[in-house]
């Protein structure tokens, strides 16, 4: 009889590609991963792992069993979802992630509402960039992730995921109050060809979007500073160190000395929540999606800030 937890360990190894990655994804030690795999090899009577430099790789038998393990675990997830749906109870553990501004702008209200309405639900949250959030849901490390893409740069989703829109998040340009365009009713990104940009970290989805968008307008952007958090970017703007694109979500409160001006071509991020299709019937998933969408509706209804002085 194959042990389900050992199959879960094998599946994590196949998905993460390393013992350390599997241990991190399963929240266990690397020695526990090795012990589980040794026991599984004894159970099946075949070698499942082989040394590969300093790491390991799956043998042919290991890859074959890992494919079966993925299907078995998916069926177990479906069975658990069906049982939860039959009980109709929002209970157990729910692991959620969001990109930083969504974690700041949506999680406090949504998670507090979930805790108040469903005290038997244990919530675990973290901040992750959109690509990492999607990967965590695919791997099974997360139950839900709040992610985004931009109006002109969609993010493809892997098969097996379900998504629900939360809000369209409009973005303006933030600049110091003394900037030459601070009193304009609207601006174009091309107006800032000579300005230094304050942007997100290298390789982050939003940074890549900004570089792609500016270059599509024939502008080679001057990147002066990088910061993951919106309020760090706005603090640098307030100090007169450059301009940045600032979405509505997570921008409040605006620091003194910063003005936001709308763009002529309306720029929006699409914010949505994703989860695995095989968990679609879990009441806890449905309750969390509803709470997150309600938080998104409140943000969308928030009036824009008055320009600071």
GROMACS .gro file of C-alpha atoms in nm:
model
  309
    1UNK     CA    1   0.000   0.000   0.000
    2UNK     CA    2   0.148   0.335  -0.105
    3UNK     CA    3   0.167   0.594   0.171
    4UNK     CA    4  -0.004   0.921   0.078
    5UNK     CA    5   0.239   1.147   0.265
    6UNK     CA    6   0.535   0.983   0.092
    7UNK     CA    7   0.366   1.033  -0.243
    8UNK     CA    8   0.318   1.397  -0.146
    9UNK     CA    9   0.691   1.422  -0.075
   10UNK     CA   10   0.774   1.267  -0.413
   11UNK     CA   11   0.535   1.506  -0.585
   12UNK     CA   12   0.702   1.802  -0.412
   13UNK     CA   13   1.044   1.678  -0.522
   14UNK     CA   14   0.924   1.651  -0.881
   15UNK     CA   15   0.773   2.001  -0.875
   16UNK     CA   16   1.053   2.181  -0.689
   17UNK     CA   17   1.344   1.992  -0.841
   18UNK     CA   18   1.545   1.966  -0.520
   19UNK     CA   19   1.532   1.825  -0.167
   20UNK     CA   20   1.563   2.173  -0.016
   21UNK     CA   21   1.285   2.309  -0.238
   22UNK     CA   22   1.057   2.018  -0.147
   23UNK     CA   23   1.132   2.068   0.223
   24UNK     CA   24   1.050   2.439   0.203
   25UNK     CA   25   0.728   2.373   0.012
   26UNK     CA   26   0.616   2.105   0.257
   27UNK     CA   27   0.736   2.300   0.566
   28UNK     CA   28   0.951   2.008   0.685
   29UNK     CA   29   1.325   1.951   0.718
   30UNK     CA   30   1.547   1.822   0.439
   31UNK     CA   31   1.627   1.514   0.651
   32UNK     CA   32   1.253   1.442   0.677
   33UNK     CA   33   1.228   1.455   0.296
   34UNK     CA   34   1.518   1.212   0.264
   35UNK     CA   35   1.366   0.976   0.521
   36UNK     CA   36   1.027   0.979   0.347
   37UNK     CA   37   1.190   0.902   0.012
   38UNK     CA   38   1.397   0.617   0.159
   39UNK     CA   39   1.082   0.461   0.302
   40UNK     CA   40   0.899   0.504  -0.029
   41UNK     CA   41   1.182   0.334  -0.217
   42UNK     CA   42   1.160   0.039   0.021
   43UNK     CA   43   0.784   0.023  -0.025
   44UNK     CA   44   0.802   0.010  -0.406
   45UNK     CA   45   1.126  -0.192  -0.422
   46UNK     CA   46   1.286   0.045  -0.675
   47UNK     CA   47   1.530   0.333  -0.674
   48UNK     CA   48   1.341   0.661  -0.718
   49UNK     CA   49   1.627   0.909  -0.671
   50UNK     CA   50   1.979   0.922  -0.811
   51UNK     CA   51   2.265   1.157  -0.729
   52UNK     CA   52   2.309   1.447  -0.969
   53UNK     CA   53   2.615   1.652  -0.876
   54UNK     CA   54   2.544   1.796  -0.532
   55UNK     CA   55   2.171   1.735  -0.572
   56UNK     CA   56   1.942   1.454  -0.680
   57UNK     CA   57   1.729   1.370  -0.981
   58UNK     CA   58   1.434   1.138  -1.030
   59UNK     CA   59   1.505   0.805  -1.193
   60UNK     CA   60   1.276   0.673  -1.467
   61UNK     CA   61   1.081   0.488  -1.198
   62UNK     CA   62   1.074   0.805  -0.989
   63UNK     CA   63   0.930   1.013  -1.275
   64UNK     CA   64   0.670   0.746  -1.350
   65UNK     CA   65   0.555   0.728  -0.988
   66UNK     CA   66   0.561   1.109  -0.959
   67UNK     CA   67   0.316   1.135  -1.250
   68UNK     CA   68   0.082   0.894  -1.072
   69UNK     CA   69   0.134   1.082  -0.744
   70UNK     CA   70   0.023   1.412  -0.902
   71UNK     CA   71  -0.299   1.249  -1.026
   72UNK     CA   72  -0.363   1.073  -0.694
   73UNK     CA   73  -0.311   1.394  -0.495
   74UNK     CA   74  -0.542   1.582  -0.729
   75UNK     CA   75  -0.812   1.321  -0.669
   76UNK     CA   76  -0.757   1.348  -0.293
   77UNK     CA   77  -0.798   1.726  -0.321
   78UNK     CA   78  -1.123   1.675  -0.510
   79UNK     CA   79  -1.247   1.429  -0.248
   80UNK     CA   80  -1.163   1.670   0.034
   81UNK     CA   81  -1.335   1.955  -0.151
   82UNK     CA   82  -1.648   1.743  -0.202
   83UNK     CA   83  -1.656   1.644   0.165
   84UNK     CA   84  -1.613   2.006   0.275
   85UNK     CA   85  -1.888   2.110   0.034
   86UNK     CA   86  -2.121   1.844   0.172
   87UNK     CA   87  -2.058   1.960   0.531
   88UNK     CA   88  -2.090   2.320   0.418
   89UNK     CA   89  -1.847   2.433   0.688
   90UNK     CA   90  -1.581   2.697   0.644
   91UNK     CA   91  -1.307   2.543   0.855
   92UNK     CA   92  -0.952   2.413   0.845
   93UNK     CA   93  -0.642   2.598   0.723
   94UNK     CA   94  -0.633   2.838   0.429
   95UNK     CA   95  -0.297   2.958   0.292
   96UNK     CA   96  -0.315   3.281   0.093
   97UNK     CA   97  -0.066   3.516  -0.072
   98UNK     CA   98  -0.080   3.853  -0.244
   99UNK     CA   99   0.159   4.092  -0.413
  100UNK     CA  100   0.273   4.364  -0.166
  101UNK     CA  101   0.023   4.643  -0.243
  102UNK     CA  102  -0.266   4.397  -0.245
  103UNK     CA  103  -0.149   4.250   0.085
  104UNK     CA  104  -0.150   4.603   0.225
  105UNK     CA  105  -0.468   4.726   0.057
  106UNK     CA  106  -0.689   4.415   0.065
  107UNK     CA  107  -0.573   4.160   0.323
  108UNK     CA  108  -0.645   4.354   0.645
  109UNK     CA  109  -1.015   4.401   0.564
  110UNK     CA  110  -1.069   4.067   0.388
  111UNK     CA  111  -0.889   3.847   0.640
  112UNK     CA  112  -1.041   4.025   0.939
  113UNK     CA  113  -1.388   3.971   0.790
  114UNK     CA  114  -1.313   3.602   0.733
  115UNK     CA  115  -1.189   3.555   1.089
  116UNK     CA  116  -1.495   3.728   1.236
  117UNK     CA  117  -1.744   3.533   1.024
  118UNK     CA  118  -1.566   3.195   1.028
  119UNK     CA  119  -1.375   3.150   1.356
  120UNK     CA  120  -1.298   2.784   1.276
  121UNK     CA  121  -1.093   2.891   0.971
  122UNK     CA  122  -0.717   2.922   1.030
  123UNK     CA  123  -0.564   3.182   0.799
  124UNK     CA  124  -0.199   3.193   0.691
  125UNK     CA  125  -0.090   3.480   0.466
  126UNK     CA  126   0.228   3.604   0.303
  127UNK     CA  127   0.348   3.852   0.041
  128UNK     CA  128   0.462   3.714  -0.295
  129UNK     CA  129   0.512   3.864  -0.639
  130UNK     CA  130   0.243   3.753  -0.889
  131UNK     CA  131   0.452   3.486  -1.067
  132UNK     CA  132   0.556   3.332  -0.735
  133UNK     CA  133   0.198   3.338  -0.609
  134UNK     CA  134   0.076   3.152  -0.917
  135UNK     CA  135   0.359   2.900  -0.884
  136UNK     CA  136   0.271   2.844  -0.518
  137UNK     CA  137  -0.092   2.768  -0.604
  138UNK     CA  138   0.013   2.530  -0.884
  139UNK     CA  139   0.252   2.347  -0.650
  140UNK     CA  140  -0.010   2.324  -0.377
  141UNK     CA  141   0.190   2.534  -0.132
  142UNK     CA  142  -0.091   2.793  -0.139
  143UNK     CA  143  -0.469   2.768  -0.161
  144UNK     CA  144  -0.524   3.117  -0.307
  145UNK     CA  145  -0.314   3.395  -0.453
  146UNK     CA  146  -0.403   3.754  -0.537
  147UNK     CA  147  -0.217   3.840  -0.858
  148UNK     CA  148  -0.221   4.103  -1.132
  149UNK     CA  149  -0.147   4.186  -1.489
  150UNK     CA  150  -0.155   4.510  -1.689
  151UNK     CA  151  -0.395   4.626  -1.960
  152UNK     CA  152  -0.125   4.579  -2.227
  153UNK     CA  153   0.074   4.292  -2.075
  154UNK     CA  154  -0.140   3.995  -1.964
  155UNK     CA  155   0.007   3.722  -1.747
  156UNK     CA  156  -0.071   3.372  -1.877
  157UNK     CA  157  -0.211   3.125  -1.625
  158UNK     CA  158  -0.124   2.754  -1.623
  159UNK     CA  159  -0.395   2.496  -1.690
  160UNK     CA  160  -0.582   2.376  -1.385
  161UNK     CA  161  -0.630   2.718  -1.226
  162UNK     CA  162  -0.950   2.918  -1.182
  163UNK     CA  163  -0.955   3.297  -1.149
  164UNK     CA  164  -1.204   3.562  -1.041
  165UNK     CA  165  -1.164   3.935  -1.110
  166UNK     CA  166  -1.142   4.162  -0.807
  167UNK     CA  167  -1.091   4.513  -0.940
  168UNK     CA  168  -0.940   4.721  -1.218
  169UNK     CA  169  -0.675   4.929  -1.047
  170UNK     CA  170  -0.614   5.268  -1.218
  171UNK     CA  171  -0.263   5.412  -1.214
  172UNK     CA  172  -0.140   5.774  -1.230
  173UNK     CA  173   0.203   5.932  -1.242
  174UNK     CA  174   0.332   6.055  -0.905
  175UNK     CA  175   0.572   6.350  -0.907
  176UNK     CA  176   0.705   6.613  -0.666
  177UNK     CA  177   0.483   6.920  -0.618
  178UNK     CA  178   0.747   7.134  -0.786
  179UNK     CA  179   0.760   6.922  -1.102
  180UNK     CA  180   0.702   7.104  -1.432
  181UNK     CA  181   0.388   6.894  -1.499
  182UNK     CA  182   0.244   6.902  -1.146
  183UNK     CA  183  -0.037   7.142  -1.241
  184UNK     CA  184  -0.148   6.957  -1.553
  185UNK     CA  185  -0.489   6.792  -1.578
  186UNK     CA  186  -0.335   6.485  -1.746
  187UNK     CA  187  -0.001   6.368  -1.884
  188UNK     CA  188   0.148   6.114  -2.123
  189UNK     CA  189   0.423   5.870  -2.032
  190UNK     CA  190   0.626   6.016  -2.320
  191UNK     CA  191   0.635   6.349  -2.132
  192UNK     CA  192   0.880   6.194  -1.886
  193UNK     CA  193   1.149   6.082  -2.131
  194UNK     CA  194   1.408   6.297  -1.951
  195UNK     CA  195   1.296   6.217  -1.594
  196UNK     CA  196   1.444   5.958  -1.364
  197UNK     CA  197   1.203   5.676  -1.287
  198UNK     CA  198   1.152   5.518  -0.949
  199UNK     CA  199   1.043   5.164  -1.027
  200UNK     CA  200   1.008   4.814  -0.885
  201UNK     CA  201   1.285   4.555  -0.847
  202UNK     CA  202   1.469   4.414  -1.146
  203UNK     CA  203   1.275   4.122  -1.294
  204UNK     CA  204   0.952   4.197  -1.107
  205UNK     CA  205   0.639   4.183  -1.321
  206UNK     CA  206   0.547   4.552  -1.271
  207UNK     CA  207   0.903   4.669  -1.347
  208UNK     CA  208   0.908   4.464  -1.668
  209UNK     CA  209   0.570   4.612  -1.763
  210UNK     CA  210   0.697   4.969  -1.716
  211UNK     CA  211   1.011   4.905  -1.922
  212UNK     CA  212   0.802   4.737  -2.195
  213UNK     CA  213   0.549   5.022  -2.204
  214UNK     CA  214   0.804   5.304  -2.211
  215UNK     CA  215   1.014   5.134  -2.478
  216UNK     CA  216   0.704   5.075  -2.691
  217UNK     CA  217   0.676   5.456  -2.698
  218UNK     CA  218   1.037   5.492  -2.815
  219UNK     CA  219   1.167   5.590  -2.470
  220UNK     CA  220   1.472   5.430  -2.313
  221UNK     CA  221   1.385   5.481  -1.946
  222UNK     CA  222   1.628   5.634  -1.700
  223UNK     CA  223   1.593   5.421  -1.385
  224UNK     CA  224   1.725   5.603  -1.082
  225UNK     CA  225   1.587   5.403  -0.790
  226UNK     CA  226   1.412   5.072  -0.724
  227UNK     CA  227   1.175   4.985  -0.440
  228UNK     CA  228   0.921   4.705  -0.401
  229UNK     CA  229   0.682   4.901  -0.179
  230UNK     CA  230   0.461   5.179  -0.317
  231UNK     CA  231   0.516   5.397  -0.010
  232UNK     CA  232   0.894   5.369  -0.042
  233UNK     CA  233   0.862   5.482  -0.404
  234UNK     CA  234   0.640   5.773  -0.300
  235UNK     CA  235   0.886   5.872  -0.027
  236UNK     CA  236   1.159   5.895  -0.293
  237UNK     CA  237   0.926   6.102  -0.513
  238UNK     CA  238   0.855   6.337  -0.221
  239UNK     CA  239   1.231   6.385  -0.181
  240UNK     CA  240   1.249   6.504  -0.543
  241UNK     CA  241   1.439   6.198  -0.667
  242UNK     CA  242   1.216   6.108  -0.962
  243UNK     CA  243   0.868   6.007  -1.075
  244UNK     CA  244   0.680   5.680  -1.053
  245UNK     CA  245   0.365   5.508  -1.172
  246UNK     CA  246   0.136   5.469  -0.871
  247UNK     CA  247  -0.178   5.251  -0.880
  248UNK     CA  248  -0.474   5.333  -0.656
  249UNK     CA  249  -0.441   5.013  -0.454
  250UNK     CA  250  -0.212   5.064  -0.159
  251UNK     CA  251  -0.125   5.430  -0.224
  252UNK     CA  252  -0.311   5.583   0.073
  253UNK     CA  253  -0.213   5.782   0.268
  254UNK     CA  254  -0.021   5.998   0.022
  255UNK     CA  255   0.291   6.160   0.171
  256UNK     CA  256   0.324   6.540   0.171
  257UNK     CA  257   0.500   6.689  -0.129
  258UNK     CA  258   0.361   6.447  -0.389
  259UNK     CA  259   0.109   6.513  -0.668
  260UNK     CA  260  -0.058   6.243  -0.878
  261UNK     CA  261  -0.167   6.328  -1.233
  262UNK     CA  262  -0.385   6.097  -1.449
  263UNK     CA  263  -0.252   5.961  -1.777
  264UNK     CA  264  -0.419   6.053  -2.106
  265UNK     CA  265  -0.420   5.687  -2.205
  266UNK     CA  266  -0.585   5.530  -1.902
  267UNK     CA  267  -0.350   5.277  -1.744
  268UNK     CA  268  -0.497   4.998  -1.535
  269UNK     CA  269  -0.384   4.686  -1.356
  270UNK     CA  270  -0.623   4.392  -1.352
  271UNK     CA  271  -0.625   4.238  -1.003
  272UNK     CA  272  -0.769   3.891  -0.957
  273UNK     CA  273  -0.756   3.590  -0.728
  274UNK     CA  274  -0.656   3.241  -0.847
  275UNK     CA  275  -0.699   2.893  -0.703
  276UNK     CA  276  -0.684   2.532  -0.821
  277UNK     CA  277  -0.982   2.397  -1.010
  278UNK     CA  278  -0.978   2.075  -0.807
  279UNK     CA  279  -1.043   2.282  -0.491
  280UNK     CA  280  -1.325   2.485  -0.643
  281UNK     CA  281  -1.601   2.338  -0.425
  282UNK     CA  282  -1.429   2.401  -0.091
  283UNK     CA  283  -1.647   2.637   0.117
  284UNK     CA  284  -1.333   2.801   0.259
  285UNK     CA  285  -1.215   2.889  -0.094
  286UNK     CA  286  -1.553   3.036  -0.184
  287UNK     CA  287  -1.572   3.234   0.141
  288UNK     CA  288  -1.222   3.375   0.090
  289UNK     CA  289  -1.292   3.473  -0.271
  290UNK     CA  290  -1.610   3.652  -0.163
  291UNK     CA  291  -1.427   3.840   0.115
  292UNK     CA  292  -1.144   3.944  -0.117
  293UNK     CA  293  -1.384   4.062  -0.387
  294UNK     CA  294  -1.579   4.264  -0.130
  295UNK     CA  295  -1.252   4.428  -0.018
  296UNK     CA  296  -1.171   4.500  -0.382
  297UNK     CA  297  -1.509   4.664  -0.437
  298UNK     CA  298  -1.447   4.894  -0.140
  299UNK     CA  299  -1.110   4.997  -0.282
  300UNK     CA  300  -1.259   5.061  -0.626
  301UNK     CA  301  -1.523   5.287  -0.467
  302UNK     CA  302  -1.261   5.491  -0.279
  303UNK     CA  303  -1.229   5.846  -0.416
  304UNK     CA  304  -0.887   5.954  -0.536
  305UNK     CA  305  -0.665   6.147  -0.297
  306UNK     CA  306  -0.645   6.523  -0.295
  307UNK     CA  307  -0.304   6.632  -0.432
  308UNK     CA  308  -0.065   6.698  -0.145
  309UNK     CA  309   0.119   7.021  -0.097
   0.00000   0.00000   0.00000
